[in-house]
GROMACS .gro file of C-alpha atoms in nm:
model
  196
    1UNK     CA    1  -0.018  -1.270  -0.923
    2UNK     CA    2  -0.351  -1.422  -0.738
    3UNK     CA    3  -0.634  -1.489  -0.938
    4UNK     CA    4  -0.882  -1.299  -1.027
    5UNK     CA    5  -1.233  -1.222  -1.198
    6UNK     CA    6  -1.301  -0.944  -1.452
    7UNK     CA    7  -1.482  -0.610  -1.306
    8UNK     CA    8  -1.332  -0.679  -0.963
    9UNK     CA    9  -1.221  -0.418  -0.702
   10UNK     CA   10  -0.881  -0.495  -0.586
   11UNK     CA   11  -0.667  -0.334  -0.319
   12UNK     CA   12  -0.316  -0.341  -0.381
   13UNK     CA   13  -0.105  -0.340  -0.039
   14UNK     CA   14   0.286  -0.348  -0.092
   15UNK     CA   15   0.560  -0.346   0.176
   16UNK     CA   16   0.870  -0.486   0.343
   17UNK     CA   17   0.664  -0.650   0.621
   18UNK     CA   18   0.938  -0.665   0.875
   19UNK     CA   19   0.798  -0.791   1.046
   20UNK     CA   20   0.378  -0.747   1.001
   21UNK     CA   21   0.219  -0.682   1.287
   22UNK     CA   22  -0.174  -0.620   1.372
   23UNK     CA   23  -0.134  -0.268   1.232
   24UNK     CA   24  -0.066  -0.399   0.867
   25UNK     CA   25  -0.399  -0.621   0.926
   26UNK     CA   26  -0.628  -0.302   1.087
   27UNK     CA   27  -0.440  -0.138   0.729
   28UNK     CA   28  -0.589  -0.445   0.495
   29UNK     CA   29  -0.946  -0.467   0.695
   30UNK     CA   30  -1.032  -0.078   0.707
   31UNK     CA   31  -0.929  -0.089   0.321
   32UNK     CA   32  -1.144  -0.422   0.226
   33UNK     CA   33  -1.425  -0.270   0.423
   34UNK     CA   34  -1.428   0.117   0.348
   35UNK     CA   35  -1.339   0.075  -0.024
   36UNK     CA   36  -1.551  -0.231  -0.084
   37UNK     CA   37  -1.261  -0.453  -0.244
   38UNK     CA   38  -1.311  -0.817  -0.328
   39UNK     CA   39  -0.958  -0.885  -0.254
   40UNK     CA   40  -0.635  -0.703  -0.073
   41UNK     CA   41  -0.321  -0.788  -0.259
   42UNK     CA   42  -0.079  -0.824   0.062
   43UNK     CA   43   0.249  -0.743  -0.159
   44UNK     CA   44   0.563  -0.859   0.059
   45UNK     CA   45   0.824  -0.693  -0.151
   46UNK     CA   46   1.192  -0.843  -0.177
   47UNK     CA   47   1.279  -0.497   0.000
   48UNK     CA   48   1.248  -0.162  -0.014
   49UNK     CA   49   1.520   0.092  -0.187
   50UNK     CA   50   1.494   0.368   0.024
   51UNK     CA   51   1.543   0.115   0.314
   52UNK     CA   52   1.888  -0.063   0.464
   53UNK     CA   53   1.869  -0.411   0.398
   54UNK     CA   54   2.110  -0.492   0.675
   55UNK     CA   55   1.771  -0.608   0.921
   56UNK     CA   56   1.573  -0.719   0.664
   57UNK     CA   57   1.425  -1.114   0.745
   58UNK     CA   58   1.439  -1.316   0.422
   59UNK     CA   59   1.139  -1.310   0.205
   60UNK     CA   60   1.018  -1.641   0.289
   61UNK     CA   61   1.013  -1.585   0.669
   62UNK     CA   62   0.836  -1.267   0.642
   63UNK     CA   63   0.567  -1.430   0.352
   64UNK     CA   64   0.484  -1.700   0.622
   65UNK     CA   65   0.455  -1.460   0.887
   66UNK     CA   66   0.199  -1.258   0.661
   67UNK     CA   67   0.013  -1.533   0.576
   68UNK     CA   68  -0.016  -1.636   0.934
   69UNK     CA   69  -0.189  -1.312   1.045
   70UNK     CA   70  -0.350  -1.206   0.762
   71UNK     CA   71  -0.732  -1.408   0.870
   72UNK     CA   72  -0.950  -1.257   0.596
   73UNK     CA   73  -0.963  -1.496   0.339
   74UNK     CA   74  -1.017  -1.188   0.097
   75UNK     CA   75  -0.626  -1.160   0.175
   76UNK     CA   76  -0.435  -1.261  -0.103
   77UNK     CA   77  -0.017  -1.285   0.034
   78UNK     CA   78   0.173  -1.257  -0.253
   79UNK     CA   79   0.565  -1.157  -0.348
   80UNK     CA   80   0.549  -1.170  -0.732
   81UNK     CA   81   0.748  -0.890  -0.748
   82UNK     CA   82   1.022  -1.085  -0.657
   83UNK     CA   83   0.992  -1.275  -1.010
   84UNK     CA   84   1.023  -0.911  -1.188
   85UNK     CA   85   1.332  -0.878  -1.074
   86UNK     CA   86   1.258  -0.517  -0.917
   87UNK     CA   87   1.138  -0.365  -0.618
   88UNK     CA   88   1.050  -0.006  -0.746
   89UNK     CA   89   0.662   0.014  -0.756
   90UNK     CA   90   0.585   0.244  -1.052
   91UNK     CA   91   0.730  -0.064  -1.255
   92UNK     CA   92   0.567  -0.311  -1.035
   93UNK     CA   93   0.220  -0.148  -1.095
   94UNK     CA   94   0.249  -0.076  -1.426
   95UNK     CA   95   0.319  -0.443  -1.469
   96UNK     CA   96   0.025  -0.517  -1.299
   97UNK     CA   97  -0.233  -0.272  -1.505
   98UNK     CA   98  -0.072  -0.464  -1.821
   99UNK     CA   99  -0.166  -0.802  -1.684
  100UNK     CA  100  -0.502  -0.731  -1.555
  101UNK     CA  101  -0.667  -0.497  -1.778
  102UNK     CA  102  -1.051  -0.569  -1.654
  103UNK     CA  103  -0.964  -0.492  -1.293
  104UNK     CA  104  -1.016  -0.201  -1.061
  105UNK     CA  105  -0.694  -0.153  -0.873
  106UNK     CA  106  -0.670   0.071  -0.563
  107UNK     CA  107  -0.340   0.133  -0.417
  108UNK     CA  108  -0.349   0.156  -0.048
  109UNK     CA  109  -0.033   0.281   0.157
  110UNK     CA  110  -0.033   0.404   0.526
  111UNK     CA  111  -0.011   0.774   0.631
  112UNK     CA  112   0.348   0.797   0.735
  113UNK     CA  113   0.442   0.722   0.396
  114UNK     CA  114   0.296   1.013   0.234
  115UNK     CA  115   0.563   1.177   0.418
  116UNK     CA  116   0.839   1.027   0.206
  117UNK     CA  117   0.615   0.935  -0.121
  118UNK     CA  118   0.783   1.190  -0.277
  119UNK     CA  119   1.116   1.045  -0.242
  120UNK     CA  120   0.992   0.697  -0.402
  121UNK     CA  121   1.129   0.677  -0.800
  122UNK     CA  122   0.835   0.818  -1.025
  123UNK     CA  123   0.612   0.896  -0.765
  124UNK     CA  124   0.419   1.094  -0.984
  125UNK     CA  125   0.383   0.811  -1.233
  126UNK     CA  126   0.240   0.623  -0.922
  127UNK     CA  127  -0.011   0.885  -0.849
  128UNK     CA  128  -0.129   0.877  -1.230
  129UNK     CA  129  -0.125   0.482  -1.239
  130UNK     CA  130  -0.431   0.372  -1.014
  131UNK     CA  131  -0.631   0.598  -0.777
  132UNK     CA  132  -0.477   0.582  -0.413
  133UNK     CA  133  -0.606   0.547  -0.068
  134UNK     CA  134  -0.417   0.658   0.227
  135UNK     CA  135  -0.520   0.519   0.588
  136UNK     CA  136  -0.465   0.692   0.858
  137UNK     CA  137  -0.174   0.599   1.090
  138UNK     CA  138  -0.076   0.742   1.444
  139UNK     CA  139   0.153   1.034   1.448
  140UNK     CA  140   0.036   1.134   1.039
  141UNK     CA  141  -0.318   1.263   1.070
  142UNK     CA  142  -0.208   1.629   1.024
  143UNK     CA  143   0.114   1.569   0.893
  144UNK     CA  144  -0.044   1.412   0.579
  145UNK     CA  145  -0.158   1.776   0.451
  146UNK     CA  146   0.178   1.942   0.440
  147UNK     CA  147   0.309   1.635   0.249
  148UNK     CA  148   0.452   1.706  -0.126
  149UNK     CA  149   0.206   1.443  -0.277
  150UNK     CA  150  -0.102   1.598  -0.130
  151UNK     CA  151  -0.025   1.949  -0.192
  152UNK     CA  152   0.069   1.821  -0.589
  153UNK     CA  153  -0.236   1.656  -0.617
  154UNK     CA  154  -0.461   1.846  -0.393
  155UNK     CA  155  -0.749   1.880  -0.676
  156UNK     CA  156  -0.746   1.487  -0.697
  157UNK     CA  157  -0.876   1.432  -0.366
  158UNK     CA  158  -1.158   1.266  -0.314
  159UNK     CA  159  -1.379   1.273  -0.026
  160UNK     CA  160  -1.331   0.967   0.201
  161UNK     CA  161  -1.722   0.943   0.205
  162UNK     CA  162  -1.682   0.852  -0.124
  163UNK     CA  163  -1.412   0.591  -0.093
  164UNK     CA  164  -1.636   0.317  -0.203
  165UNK     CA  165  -1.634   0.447  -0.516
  166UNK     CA  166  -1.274   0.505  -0.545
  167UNK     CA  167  -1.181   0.200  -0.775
  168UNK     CA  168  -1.406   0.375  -1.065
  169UNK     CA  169  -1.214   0.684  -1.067
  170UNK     CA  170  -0.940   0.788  -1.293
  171UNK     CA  171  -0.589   0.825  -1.170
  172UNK     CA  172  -0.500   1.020  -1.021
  173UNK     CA  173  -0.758   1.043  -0.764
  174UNK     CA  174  -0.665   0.962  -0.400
  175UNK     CA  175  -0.860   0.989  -0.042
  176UNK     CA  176  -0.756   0.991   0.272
  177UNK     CA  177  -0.968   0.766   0.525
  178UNK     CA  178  -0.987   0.839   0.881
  179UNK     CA  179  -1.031   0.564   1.137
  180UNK     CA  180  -0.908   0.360   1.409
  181UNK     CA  181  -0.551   0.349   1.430
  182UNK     CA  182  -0.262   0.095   1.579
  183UNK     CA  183   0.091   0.232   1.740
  184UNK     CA  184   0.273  -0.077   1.609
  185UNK     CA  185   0.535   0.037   1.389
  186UNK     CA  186   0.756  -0.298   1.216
  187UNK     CA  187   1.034  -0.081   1.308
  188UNK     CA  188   0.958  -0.029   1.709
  189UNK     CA  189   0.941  -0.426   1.714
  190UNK     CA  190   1.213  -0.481   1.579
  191UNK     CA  191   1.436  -0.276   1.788
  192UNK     CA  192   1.250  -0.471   2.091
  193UNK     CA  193   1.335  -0.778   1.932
  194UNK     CA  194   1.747  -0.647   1.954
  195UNK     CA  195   1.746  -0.497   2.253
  196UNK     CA  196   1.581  -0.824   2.449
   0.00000   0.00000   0.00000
């Protein structure tokens, strides 16, 4: 895990990353800005379960590819998960919270997975395990309010005015944060990539 001081705010930012594009690093920079982080873990996980593996680009490609357009030095690329052994990230977090105890941990994820959050093993455990900020992607502004985690934890929501302040709440407390937003999907470029 990167280093890091006690009392900091730090944005935690997991994913396949396959490949990350400019909309991953619009993700990371609205987050470090909006939420007032001193660091964005960029969490390349070893892969995702509810995802085929079959086009997934080995961890190492896809670490050096982060690292390459991730420009904020406030960007910490990282894959420790890989060295748990696990890709489910209730465990991963919880894992984290044990090892860094004097830290303020946010976890950010984009819109169009609140769609599926529910799906994810123990998402509720998730929602209770650090407060969560959810940045608005193309195609999931409105489709973010019919989603199972925000109806669950409607009275948790906190107002994205008061994002900055985020870090200090008790899980679970989540916001949703308007702003601008890029079409790249990892998905859409890779199918370019296969049908060239």
């Amino acid at each position: 895990m990167p280093h890091v001081e006690s009392g900091m705010k730090v944005g935690l930012f997991g994913g396949s990353f396959n490949p990350p594009h400019d909309g991953h690093v619009l993700v990371a920079d609205i987050a470090l800005r909006r939420l007032g982080l001193d660091q964005l873990w960029w969490m390349v996980t070893p892969g995702n379960p509810l995802k085929s593996r079959h086009q997934l680009a080995p961890l190492t490609e896809r670490i050096a590819l982060s690292e390459a357009i991730a420009g904020d030095p406030r960007i910490k690329v990282t894959a420790f998960e890989q060295s748990l052994g696990q890709s489910y990230t209730a465990r991963t977090l919880e894992k984290i919270r044990e090892k860094n105890r004097a830290i303020r941990f946010v976890w950010i994820m984009g819109a169009d997975n609140l769609r599926s959050f529910h799906h994810w093993q123990d998402w509720q455990k998730i929602a209770c395990t650090f407060p969560i900020a959810v940045i608005d992607r193309p195609g999931a502004t409105l489709s973010y309010l019919s989603s199972k985690m925000a109806r669950t934890f409607d009275y948790a929501r906190v107002d994205e005015d008061h994002a900055a302040a985020l870090a200090f709440r008790k899980a679970p407390a989540w916001t949703f944060i308007h702003g601008p937003r890029s079409p790249l999907s990892s998905t859409a470029l890779r199918q370019n990539v296969n049908n060239d």
